[in-house]
MMTF fields as JSON, N, C-alpha, C and O atoms, coordinates in Angstrom:
{
  "mmtfVersion": "1.0.0",
  "mmtfProducer": "UNKNOWN",
  "numBonds": 451,
  "numAtoms": 452,
  "numGroups": 113,
  "numChains": 1,
  "numModels": 1,
  "chainsPerModel": [1],
  "groupsPerChain": [113],
  "chainIdList": ["A"],
  "bondAtomList": [4, 2, 8, 6, 12, 10, 16, 14, 20, 18, 24, 22, 28, 26, 32, 30, 36, 34, 40, 38, 44, 42, 48, 46, 52, 50, 56, 54, 60, 58, 64, 62, 68, 66, 72, 70, 76, 74, 80, 78, 84, 82, 88, 86, 92, 90, 96, 94, 100, 98, 104, 102, 108, 106, 112, 110, 116, 114, 120, 118, 124, 122, 128, 126, 132, 130, 136, 134, 140, 138, 144, 142, 148, 146, 152, 150, 156, 154, 160, 158, 164, 162, 168, 166, 172, 170, 176, 174, 180, 178, 184, 182, 188, 186, 192, 190, 196, 194, 200, 198, 204, 202, 208, 206, 212, 210, 216, 214, 220, 218, 224, 222, 228, 226, 232, 230, 236, 234, 240, 238, 244, 242, 248, 246, 252, 250, 256, 254, 260, 258, 264, 262, 268, 266, 272, 270, 276, 274, 280, 278, 284, 282, 288, 286, 292, 290, 296, 294, 300, 298, 304, 302, 308, 306, 312, 310, 316, 314, 320, 318, 324, 322, 328, 326, 332, 330, 336, 334, 340, 338, 344, 342, 348, 346, 352, 350, 356, 354, 360, 358, 364, 362, 368, 366, 372, 370, 376, 374, 380, 378, 384, 382, 388, 386, 392, 390, 396, 394, 400, 398, 404, 402, 408, 406, 412, 410, 416, 414, 420, 418, 424, 422, 428, 426, 432, 430, 436, 434, 440, 438, 444, 442, 448, 446],
  "bondOrderList": [1, 1, 1, 1, 1, 1, 1, 1, 1, 1, 1, 1, 1, 1, 1, 1, 1, 1, 1, 1, 1, 1, 1, 1, 1, 1, 1, 1, 1, 1, 1, 1, 1, 1, 1, 1, 1, 1, 1, 1, 1, 1, 1, 1, 1, 1, 1, 1, 1, 1, 1, 1, 1, 1, 1, 1, 1, 1, 1, 1, 1, 1, 1, 1, 1, 1, 1, 1, 1, 1, 1, 1, 1, 1, 1, 1, 1, 1, 1, 1, 1, 1, 1, 1, 1, 1, 1, 1, 1, 1, 1, 1, 1, 1, 1, 1, 1, 1, 1, 1, 1, 1, 1, 1, 1, 1, 1, 1, 1, 1, 1, 1],
  "groupList": [{"groupName": "MET", "atomNameList": ["N", "CA", "C", "O"], "elementList": ["N", "C", "C", "O"], "formalChargeList": [0, 0, 0, 0], "bondAtomList": [1, 0, 2, 1, 3, 2], "bondOrderList": [1, 1, 2], "singleLetterCode": "M", "chemCompType": "L-PEPTIDE LINKING"}, {"groupName": "LYS", "atomNameList": ["N", "CA", "C", "O"], "elementList": ["N", "C", "C", "O"], "formalChargeList": [0, 0, 0, 0], "bondAtomList": [1, 0, 2, 1, 3, 2], "bondOrderList": [1, 1, 2], "singleLetterCode": "K", "chemCompType": "L-PEPTIDE LINKING"}, {"groupName": "ILE", "atomNameList": ["N", "CA", "C", "O"], "elementList": ["N", "C", "C", "O"], "formalChargeList": [0, 0, 0, 0], "bondAtomList": [1, 0, 2, 1, 3, 2], "bondOrderList": [1, 1, 2], "singleLetterCode": "I", "chemCompType": "L-PEPTIDE LINKING"}, {"groupName": "TYR", "atomNameList": ["N", "CA", "C", "O"], "elementList": ["N", "C", "C", "O"], "formalChargeList": [0, 0, 0, 0], "bondAtomList": [1, 0, 2, 1, 3, 2], "bondOrderList": [1, 1, 2], "singleLetterCode": "Y", "chemCompType": "L-PEPTIDE LINKING"}, {"groupName": "GLY", "atomNameList": ["N", "CA", "C", "O"], "elementList": ["N", "C", "C", "O"], "formalChargeList": [0, 0, 0, 0], "bondAtomList": [1, 0, 2, 1, 3, 2], "bondOrderList": [1, 1, 2], "singleLetterCode": "G", "chemCompType": "PEPTIDE LINKING"}, {"groupName": "THR", "atomNameList": ["N", "CA", "C", "O"], "elementList": ["N", "C", "C", "O"], "formalChargeList": [0, 0, 0, 0], "bondAtomList": [1, 0, 2, 1, 3, 2], "bondOrderList": [1, 1, 2], "singleLetterCode": "T", "chemCompType": "L-PEPTIDE LINKING"}, {"groupName": "CYS", "atomNameList": ["N", "CA", "C", "O"], "elementList": ["N", "C", "C", "O"], "formalChargeList": [0, 0, 0, 0], "bondAtomList": [1, 0, 2, 1, 3, 2], "bondOrderList": [1, 1, 2], "singleLetterCode": "C", "chemCompType": "L-PEPTIDE LINKING"}, {"groupName": "SER", "atomNameList": ["N", "CA", "C", "O"], "elementList": ["N", "C", "C", "O"], "formalChargeList": [0, 0, 0, 0], "bondAtomList": [1, 0, 2, 1, 3, 2], "bondOrderList": [1, 1, 2], "singleLetterCode": "S", "chemCompType": "L-PEPTIDE LINKING"}, {"groupName": "VAL", "atomNameList": ["N", "CA", "C", "O"], "elementList": ["N", "C", "C", "O"], "formalChargeList": [0, 0, 0, 0], "bondAtomList": [1, 0, 2, 1, 3, 2], "bondOrderList": [1, 1, 2], "singleLetterCode": "V", "chemCompType": "L-PEPTIDE LINKING"}, {"groupName": "ALA", "atomNameList": ["N", "CA", "C", "O"], "elementList": ["N", "C", "C", "O"], "formalChargeList": [0, 0, 0, 0], "bondAtomList": [1, 0, 2, 1, 3, 2], "bondOrderList": [1, 1, 2], "singleLetterCode": "A", "chemCompType": "L-PEPTIDE LINKING"}, {"groupName": "ARG", "atomNameList": ["N", "CA", "C", "O"], "elementList": ["N", "C", "C", "O"], "formalChargeList": [0, 0, 0, 0], "bondAtomList": [1, 0, 2, 1, 3, 2], "bondOrderList": [1, 1, 2], "singleLetterCode": "R", "chemCompType": "L-PEPTIDE LINKING"}, {"groupName": "PHE", "atomNameList": ["N", "CA", "C", "O"], "elementList": ["N", "C", "C", "O"], "formalChargeList": [0, 0, 0, 0], "bondAtomList": [1, 0, 2, 1, 3, 2], "bondOrderList": [1, 1, 2], "singleLetterCode": "F", "chemCompType": "L-PEPTIDE LINKING"}, {"groupName": "ASP", "atomNameList": ["N", "CA", "C", "O"], "elementList": ["N", "C", "C", "O"], "formalChargeList": [0, 0, 0, 0], "bondAtomList": [1, 0, 2, 1, 3, 2], "bondOrderList": [1, 1, 2], "singleLetterCode": "D", "chemCompType": "L-PEPTIDE LINKING"}, {"groupName": "ASN", "atomNameList": ["N", "CA", "C", "O"], "elementList": ["N", "C", "C", "O"], "formalChargeList": [0, 0, 0, 0], "bondAtomList": [1, 0, 2, 1, 3, 2], "bondOrderList": [1, 1, 2], "singleLetterCode": "N", "chemCompType": "L-PEPTIDE LINKING"}, {"groupName": "GLU", "atomNameList": ["N", "CA", "C", "O"], "elementList": ["N", "C", "C", "O"], "formalChargeList": [0, 0, 0, 0], "bondAtomList": [1, 0, 2, 1, 3, 2], "bondOrderList": [1, 1, 2], "singleLetterCode": "E", "chemCompType": "L-PEPTIDE LINKING"}, {"groupName": "TRP", "atomNameList": ["N", "CA", "C", "O"], "elementList": ["N", "C", "C", "O"], "formalChargeList": [0, 0, 0, 0], "bondAtomList": [1, 0, 2, 1, 3, 2], "bondOrderList": [1, 1, 2], "singleLetterCode": "W", "chemCompType": "L-PEPTIDE LINKING"}, {"groupName": "LEU", "atomNameList": ["N", "CA", "C", "O"], "elementList": ["N", "C", "C", "O"], "formalChargeList": [0, 0, 0, 0], "bondAtomList": [1, 0, 2, 1, 3, 2], "bondOrderList": [1, 1, 2], "singleLetterCode": "L", "chemCompType": "L-PEPTIDE LINKING"}, {"groupName": "GLN", "atomNameList": ["N", "CA", "C", "O"], "elementList": ["N", "C", "C", "O"], "formalChargeList": [0, 0, 0, 0], "bondAtomList": [1, 0, 2, 1, 3, 2], "bondOrderList": [1, 1, 2], "singleLetterCode": "Q", "chemCompType": "L-PEPTIDE LINKING"}, {"groupName": "PRO", "atomNameList": ["N", "CA", "C", "O"], "elementList": ["N", "C", "C", "O"], "formalChargeList": [0, 0, 0, 0], "bondAtomList": [1, 0, 2, 1, 3, 2], "bondOrderList": [1, 1, 2], "singleLetterCode": "P", "chemCompType": "L-PEPTIDE LINKING"}],
  "groupTypeList": [0, 1, 2, 3, 4, 2, 1, 5, 6, 7, 5, 8, 4, 1, 9, 10, 1, 11, 0, 1, 12, 13, 4, 2, 12, 11, 12, 11, 8, 12, 3, 1, 8, 14, 7, 8, 7, 14, 14, 1, 2, 10, 14, 15, 16, 1, 17, 8, 12, 2, 13, 2, 16, 11, 13, 13, 1, 4, 1, 1, 3, 10, 12, 16, 1, 16, 1, 12, 16, 13, 16, 12, 12, 14, 4, 1, 2, 9, 15, 0, 9, 1, 14, 13, 3, 16, 16, 1, 10, 18, 8, 2, 14, 3, 12, 4, 1, 8, 0, 8, 4, 3, 12, 14, 12, 10, 3, 1, 14, 0, 11, 16, 4],
  "groupIdList": [1, 2, 3, 4, 5, 6, 7, 8, 9, 10, 11, 12, 13, 14, 15, 16, 17, 18, 19, 20, 21, 22, 23, 24, 25, 26, 27, 28, 29, 30, 31, 32, 33, 34, 35, 36, 37, 38, 39, 40, 41, 42, 43, 44, 45, 46, 47, 48, 49, 50, 51, 52, 53, 54, 55, 56, 57, 58, 59, 60, 61, 62, 63, 64, 65, 66, 67, 68, 69, 70, 71, 72, 73, 74, 75, 76, 77, 78, 79, 80, 81, 82, 83, 84, 85, 86, 87, 88, 89, 90, 91, 92, 93, 94, 95, 96, 97, 98, 99, 100, 101, 102, 103, 104, 105, 106, 107, 108, 109, 110, 111, 112, 113],
  "secStructList": [7, 3, 3, 3, 3, 7, 1, 1, 7, 1, 2, 2, 2, 2, 2, 2, 2, 2, 2, 2, 6, 6, 6, 7, 7, 7, 3, 3, 3, 3, 1, 6, 6, 1, 7, 7, 7, 1, 2, 2, 2, 2, 2, 2, 2, 2, 2, 1, 7, 2, 2, 2, 2, 5, 7, 6, 6, 1, 6, 2, 2, 2, 2, 6, 6, 7, 6, 6, 6, 6, 7, 7, 1, 1, 6, 6, 2, 2, 2, 2, 6, 6, 6, 4, 4, 4, 5, 7, 1, 7, 3, 3, 3, 3, 6, 6, 3, 3, 3, 3, 1, 7, 7, 2, 2, 2, 2, 0, 0, 0, 0, 0, 7],
  "xCoordList": [-88.701, -89.781, -90.904, -91.225, -90.983, -91.952, -93.029, -92.864, -94.196, -95.578, -95.8, -95.848, -95.948, -96.458, -97.813, -97.917, -98.896, -100.068, -101.603, -101.523, -102.738, -103.411, -104.151, -104.151, -104.692, -105.227, -106.348, -106.502, -107.386, -108.439, -108.289, -109.081, -107.407, -107.15, -107.043, -106.23, -108.138, -107.733, -106.156, -105.264, -106.112, -104.674, -103.898, -103.589, -103.451, -102.668, -103.386, -102.87, -104.071, -104.901, -104.541, -104.174, -104.588, -103.972, -102.641, -102.393, -101.689, -100.079, -99.91, -99.36, -100.895, -100.35, -101.222, -100.732, -101.886, -102.736, -101.289, -100.749, -101.312, -99.837, -99.171, -99.45, -98.009, -96.854, -97.303, -96.812, -98.339, -99.141, -99.343, -99.097, -99.974, -100.091, -99.007, -99.252, -97.606, -96.436, -95.666, -94.81, -95.669, -95.055, -94.211, -93.27, -94.253, -93.374, -93.545, -94.664, -92.226, -92.509, -92.796, -92.21, -93.31, -93.468, -93.715, -93.895, -93.673, -94.007, -95.231, -95.26, -95.924, -96.878, -96.85, -96.789, -96.906, -97.016, -98.108, -98.166, -99.246, -100.627, -99.911, -98.722, -100.239, -100.559, -100.695, -99.701, -102.584, -102.957, -102.537, -102.705, -101.937, -101.536, -99.904, -99.612, -99.035, -97.653, -97.157, -96.501, -97.421, -97.009, -95.73, -95.062, -95.687, -93.934, -93.695, -94.406, -92.279, -91.631, -91.645, -92.543, -91.035, -90.613, -88.864, -88.507, -88.104, -86.72, -87.464, -87.251, -88.276, -87.986, -88.935, -89.136, -89.574, -90.342, -88.922, -88.535, -88.387, -86.961, -86.252, -85.3, -86.203, -84.998, -86.444, -86.126, -87.363, -87.414, -87.299, -86.776, -87.78, -87.882, -85.996, -86.039, -84.931, -83.591, -84.231, -83.756, -84.801, -85.704, -86.337, -86.08, -87.586, -88.633, -89.179, -89.265, -89.543, -90.044, -91.316, -92.249, -91.037, -91.915, -93.348, -94.128, -93.734, -94.709, -95.141, -96.321, -94.854, -95.612, -95.71, -96.566, -94.666, -95.052, -96.512, -97.266, -96.605, -97.381, -98.818, -99.04, -99.691, -101.231, -102.126, -103.118, -101.788, -103.006, -104.226, -104.884, -104.3, -105.869, -106.864, -108.006, -106.374, -107.311, -107.565, -106.83, -108.941, -109.676, -109.302, -109.706, -107.892, -107.593, -106.979, -106.842, -106.379, -105.782, -106.734, -106.494, -108.087, -108.975, -109.195, -108.973, -109.73, -110.671, -109.664, -110.067, -108.404, -107.45, -107.04, -106.365, -107.941, -107.63, -106.197, -105.815, -105.434, -103.925, -103.681, -102.56, -104.829, -104.099, -104.312, -103.463, -104.96, -104.83, -103.822, -103.874, -102.938, -101.75, -100.439, -99.318, -101.254, -99.317, -98.091, -97.031, -98.332, -97.25, -95.991, -96.116, -94.159, -94.208, -93.084, -93.897, -91.946, -91.364, -90.968, -90.242, -91.203, -91.044, -91.672, -91.466, -93.242, -94.064, -95.206, -96.294, -95.232, -95.591, -95.06, -95.794, -93.992, -92.703, -93.567, -94.043, -93.679, -94.671, -95.128, -94.645, -96.333, -97.578, -98.007, -98.869, -97.041, -96.923, -96.517, -96.933, -95.589, -95.169, -96.296, -96.782, -96.784, -98.218, -99.117, -99.581, -99.759, -100.86, -100.612, -100.879, -99.583, -99.664, -100.705, -100.138, -102.086, -103.046, -102.644, -103.202, -101.51, -100.92, -100.172, -99.935, -99.821, -99.096, -99.593, -100.683, -98.805, -99.716, -99.224, -98.049, -100.427, -100.194, -100.32, -101.02, -99.244, -98.579, -97.3, -97.063, -96.736, -95.09, -94.173, -94.148, -93.445, -92.706, -90.859, -90.111, -90.57, -89.125, -88.219, -88.431, -87.54, -87.38, -85.993, -85.807, -85.054, -83.104, -83.055, -82.874, -83.267, -83.083, -82.993, -82.196, -84.733, -85.015, -86.625, -87.414, -86.617, -87.985, -89.235, -89.034, -90.511, -91.622, -92.661, -92.91, -93.274, -94.671, -95.953, -95.88, -97.033, -98.236, -98.211, -97.283, -99.325, -99.466, -99.428, -100.341, -98.578, -98.441, -97.912, -96.86, -99.749, -98.642, -97.332, -96.341, -98.01, -96.644, -94.926, -93.913, -95.159, -94.096, -93.703, -92.708, -94.452, -94.184, -93.991, -93.014, -94.559, -93.894, -92.304, -91.396, -92.208, -90.6, -89.762, -88.607, -89.93, -88.986, -89.349, -88.319, -90.552, -90.254, -90.311, -90.078, -90.629, -90.423, -89.447, -89.287, -89.009, -88.372, -86.929, -85.858],
  "yCoordList": [-85.403, -83.885, -85.525, -86.704, -84.749, -85.47, -84.671, -84.193, -84.702, -83.891, -85.02, -86.234, -84.171, -85.24, -84.267, -83.07, -85.249, -84.316, -85.612, -86.441, -85.49, -86.149, -86.219, -85.148, -87.123, -87.157, -86.461, -86.082, -86.102, -85.521, -83.815, -82.895, -83.82, -81.893, -81.471, -81.722, -80.562, -79.518, -78.819, -79.246, -77.936, -77.501, -78.388, -78.087, -80.308, -80.753, -81.307, -82.099, -80.893, -80.756, -79.754, -79.689, -79.209, -77.74, -77.988, -78.009, -78.224, -78.734, -79.196, -78.777, -80.638, -81.959, -81.412, -81.79, -80.953, -80.079, -78.824, -78.732, -78.546, -77.47, -78.606, -79.309, -78.969, -80.269, -80.734, -80.418, -81.589, -81.952, -81.369, -81.723, -80.18, -79.275, -78.572, -77.867, -78.471, -78.297, -79.229, -78.88, -80.155, -81.689, -82.011, -82.455, -81.878, -81.585, -83.043, -83.38, -84.016, -84.929, -85.334, -84.348, -86.086, -85.957, -87.62, -88.415, -87.951, -88.923, -88.176, -86.952, -88.783, -88.354, -89.519, -90.749, -88.754, -89.497, -89.083, -87.946, -90.346, -90.104, -89.708, -90.027, -89.205, -89.562, -90.156, -90.882, -91.139, -91.695, -93.684, -94.728, -93.015, -94.642, -94.929, -96.111, -94.088, -93.637, -92.726, -91.728, -92.994, -92.228, -91.072, -91.067, -90.309, -89.42, -89.582, -89.169, -90.429, -89.766, -89.031, -88.19, -89.012, -87.863, -87.257, -86.085, -88.497, -88.046, -87.256, -86.063, -87.448, -86.732, -85.672, -85.08, -85.232, -84.096, -83.071, -82.193, -83.675, -83.01, -82.867, -82.175, -83.197, -83.307, -81.686, -80.72, -82.003, -80.568, -79.519, -78.611, -79.342, -78.754, -77.601, -76.404, -78.324, -77.536, -76.535, -75.407, -76.588, -75.627, -74.152, -72.948, -75.33, -74.614, -74.439, -75.438, -73.206, -73.036, -73.941, -74.438, -73.965, -75.17, -74.216, -74.82, -73.073, -72.716, -72.666, -72.326, -72.78, -73.107, -74.389, -74.868, -75.192, -76.771, -77.414, -78.288, -76.822, -77.496, -76.807, -75.828, -77.498, -76.824, -76.604, -77.31, -75.676, -75.382, -74.449, -73.599, -74.868, -74.06, -74.961, -74.655, -76.607, -77.026, -78.143, -78.527, -78.844, -80.269, -80.207, -79.617, -81.339, -82.012, -81.369, -82.112, -80.336, -79.297, -79.423, -79.995, -78.671, -78.167, -79.75, -79.884, -80.754, -81.718, -82.232, -82.556, -82.035, -83.345, -82.113, -82.251, -80.917, -79.475, -79.216, -78.912, -79.293, -79.097, -77.524, -77.03, -76.818, -75.246, -75.468, -75.162, -75.768, -75.983, -76.446, -76.295, -76.943, -77.801, -77.244, -77.702, -75.77, -75.104, -75.452, -75.139, -76.199, -77.075, -76.049, -74.932, -76.789, -76.072, -76.56, -76.602, -76.766, -76.891, -78.395, -78.803, -78.962, -80.464, -81.456, -82.492, -80.731, -81.271, -80.805, -81.297, -80.113, -80.1, -80.99, -81.684, -81.24, -82.204, -83.965, -84.493, -84.603, -85.186, -84.972, -84.861, -84.635, -84.371, -84.687, -85.516, -83.622, -83.459, -85.381, -85.877, -85.989, -87.439, -88.271, -88.995, -88.094, -89.025, -88.799, -89.876, -87.928, -87.352, -86.682, -85.501, -87.368, -86.238, -85.332, -84.556, -85.013, -84.666, -83.423, -82.487, -83.069, -81.586, -81.26, -80.054, -81.773, -81.371, -80.153, -80.399, -78.796, -78.112, -78.602, -78.967, -78.725, -79.114, -78.244, -77.246, -78.998, -80.168, -79.497, -78.318, -80.351, -80.302, -80.999, -82.228, -80.398, -80.433, -80.37, -79.511, -82.113, -81.857, -81.549, -82.438, -80.569, -80.554, -80.448, -79.829, -80.624, -80.54, -80.185, -79.025, -81.506, -80.891, -79.745, -79.33, -79.026, -78.034, -78.516, -79.42, -77.554, -77.985, -77.296, -76.517, -77.03, -75.854, -76.661, -77.855, -75.68, -75.856, -75.064, -73.836, -75.651, -74.628, -74.765, -75.329, -74.24, -73.627, -72.572, -72.075, -71.5, -70.56, -70.609, -70.856, -70.095, -70.348, -69.545, -69.847, -68.327, -67.564, -67.736, -67.054, -68.804, -69.11, -70.712, -71.243, -71.289, -72.546, -71.89, -72.333, -71.029, -70.674, -70.333, -70.851, -69.404, -68.919, -69.825, -69.404, -71.079, -71.999, -73.192, -73.743, -73.632, -75.039, -74.564, -75.394, -73.179, -72.73, -71.454, -70.849, -71.267, -69.827, -70.681, -70.078],
  "zCoordList": [58.494, 59.183, 60.043, 59.897, 60.597, 61.641, 62.601, 63.724, 61.747, 62.677, 63.657, 63.461, 64.979, 66.339, 66.553, 66.285, 67.171, 67.178, 67.549, 68.455, 66.707, 67.027, 65.643, 65.037, 65.112, 63.953, 63.753, 62.591, 64.712, 64.575, 64.963, 64.759, 65.38, 65.594, 64.573, 63.683, 64.641, 63.486, 63.316, 62.583, 63.981, 63.85, 62.875, 61.722, 63.957, 63.488, 61.669, 60.88, 61.593, 59.467, 58.887, 57.714, 59.375, 58.711, 57.734, 56.528, 59.452, 59.411, 57.975, 56.957, 58.486, 57.684, 56.209, 55.145, 56.179, 54.894, 53.803, 52.701, 54.369, 54.183, 53.938, 52.967, 54.983, 53.822, 52.77, 51.686, 52.884, 51.426, 50.026, 48.873, 50.716, 49.269, 48.89, 47.911, 49.396, 48.969, 48.593, 47.78, 48.859, 48.48, 48.881, 48.224, 50.374, 51.305, 52.077, 52.465, 52.314, 52.994, 53.961, 54.408, 55.243, 56.736, 56.929, 56.007, 58.466, 59.149, 59.985, 60.108, 60.369, 61.395, 62.756, 62.763, 63.584, 64.584, 65.545, 66.012, 65.913, 66.362, 67.865, 67.833, 68.948, 70.498, 70.496, 70.524, 70.45, 70.421, 70.631, 71.261, 69.569, 69.02, 69.499, 69.682, 69.669, 69.46, 70.675, 70.377, 72.042, 73.154, 72.695, 71.66, 73.642, 73.449, 75.052, 75.968, 75.115, 75.955, 77.0, 76.964, 77.875, 78.84, 77.97, 77.853, 77.505, 76.994, 76.043, 76.26, 75.046, 74.048, 74.235, 73.174, 75.181, 75.801, 75.769, 74.998, 77.017, 77.274, 76.458, 76.818, 75.415, 74.495, 73.475, 72.782, 73.759, 73.045, 73.504, 72.859, 74.816, 75.966, 75.223, 74.939, 75.14, 75.122, 73.816, 73.944, 73.078, 71.729, 72.33, 72.304, 73.021, 72.63, 74.118, 74.832, 74.584, 75.802, 76.347, 75.714, 77.612, 78.557, 78.224, 77.488, 78.573, 78.198, 76.846, 76.761, 76.292, 74.606, 74.379, 73.635, 75.126, 74.742, 75.646, 75.219, 76.753, 77.55, 77.778, 78.49, 77.056, 76.592, 77.823, 78.008, 78.615, 79.765, 79.202, 79.802, 77.931, 77.362, 77.389, 77.73, 76.894, 76.551, 77.329, 78.24, 76.863, 77.953, 79.071, 80.073, 78.693, 79.471, 80.13, 81.102, 80.397, 81.185, 82.358, 83.421, 81.93, 82.408, 83.564, 84.767, 82.491, 83.001, 84.911, 86.028, 84.318, 85.127, 86.715, 87.735, 86.099, 87.49, 87.682, 88.812, 86.8, 87.332, 87.393, 87.515, 87.296, 87.663, 89.207, 90.044, 89.361, 90.879, 91.466, 92.686, 91.09, 91.59, 90.867, 90.643, 90.548, 90.692, 90.382, 90.923, 89.367, 88.294, 88.184, 87.682, 88.966, 89.205, 87.105, 86.182, 86.765, 85.364, 85.469, 84.563, 86.09, 86.445, 86.276, 85.645, 87.471, 87.222, 86.169, 86.466, 85.198, 83.657, 83.088, 82.386, 83.134, 81.988, 82.307, 81.302, 83.433, 84.408, 84.027, 82.9, 84.044, 83.108, 82.03, 81.74, 81.031, 79.94, 79.182, 78.135, 80.248, 79.606, 79.772, 78.904, 81.225, 81.302, 80.731, 80.355, 80.371, 78.911, 78.371, 78.593, 76.785, 75.87, 75.391, 74.622, 75.472, 75.443, 75.833, 75.259, 76.972, 77.712, 76.593, 76.532, 75.892, 74.864, 73.6, 73.083, 73.063, 72.423, 71.297, 71.257, 69.697, 68.535, 67.502, 67.33, 66.63, 66.112, 66.702, 66.963, 66.798, 67.121, 66.211, 66.263, 65.415, 64.198, 64.414, 64.881, 63.647, 64.392, 62.35, 61.525, 62.013, 60.906, 60.918, 61.965, 60.494, 60.244, 61.725, 62.095, 62.81, 63.897, 64.64, 65.481, 63.765, 64.697, 65.381, 65.104, 66.258, 66.376, 66.387, 67.319, 65.938, 66.161, 66.664, 66.499, 67.376, 68.211, 67.745, 67.706, 67.417, 66.382, 65.33, 64.749, 64.72, 63.207, 63.094, 63.755, 62.356, 61.676, 59.965, 59.377, 59.475, 58.31, 57.519, 56.854, 58.048, 57.304, 58.129, 57.971, 58.915, 59.429, 59.063, 59.557, 58.298, 57.386, 56.162, 55.559, 55.613, 54.359, 54.49, 53.84, 55.421, 55.502, 55.982, 56.03, 56.414, 57.419, 56.105, 55.72, 55.423, 54.654, 53.183, 52.305, 52.825, 51.028, 50.799, 49.739, 51.691, 51.64, 51.557, 51.486]
}
């Protein structure tokens, strides 16, 4: 299992704590240290809708004034690859699957059930 995110993000912290508390081993990839490639993003998008993966609620989105650009899907992909802070967090890869965000009930179902 791999968890992608930012170490200082509270949502990522909840996901990491859930895994640790339940004895689930994982590798952590910090966007600040290791960038996520466009290729990896396209891989995730085979399983996750772009509007779930693309973070249009965060500070980076507002700071870059991306709303003004009316981005299409290709534009969103290019921006997520360029600015990983535009990826919703956390992104979890496990058993060939991809999950975005923190949802304790879903985690219990997926990882403990």
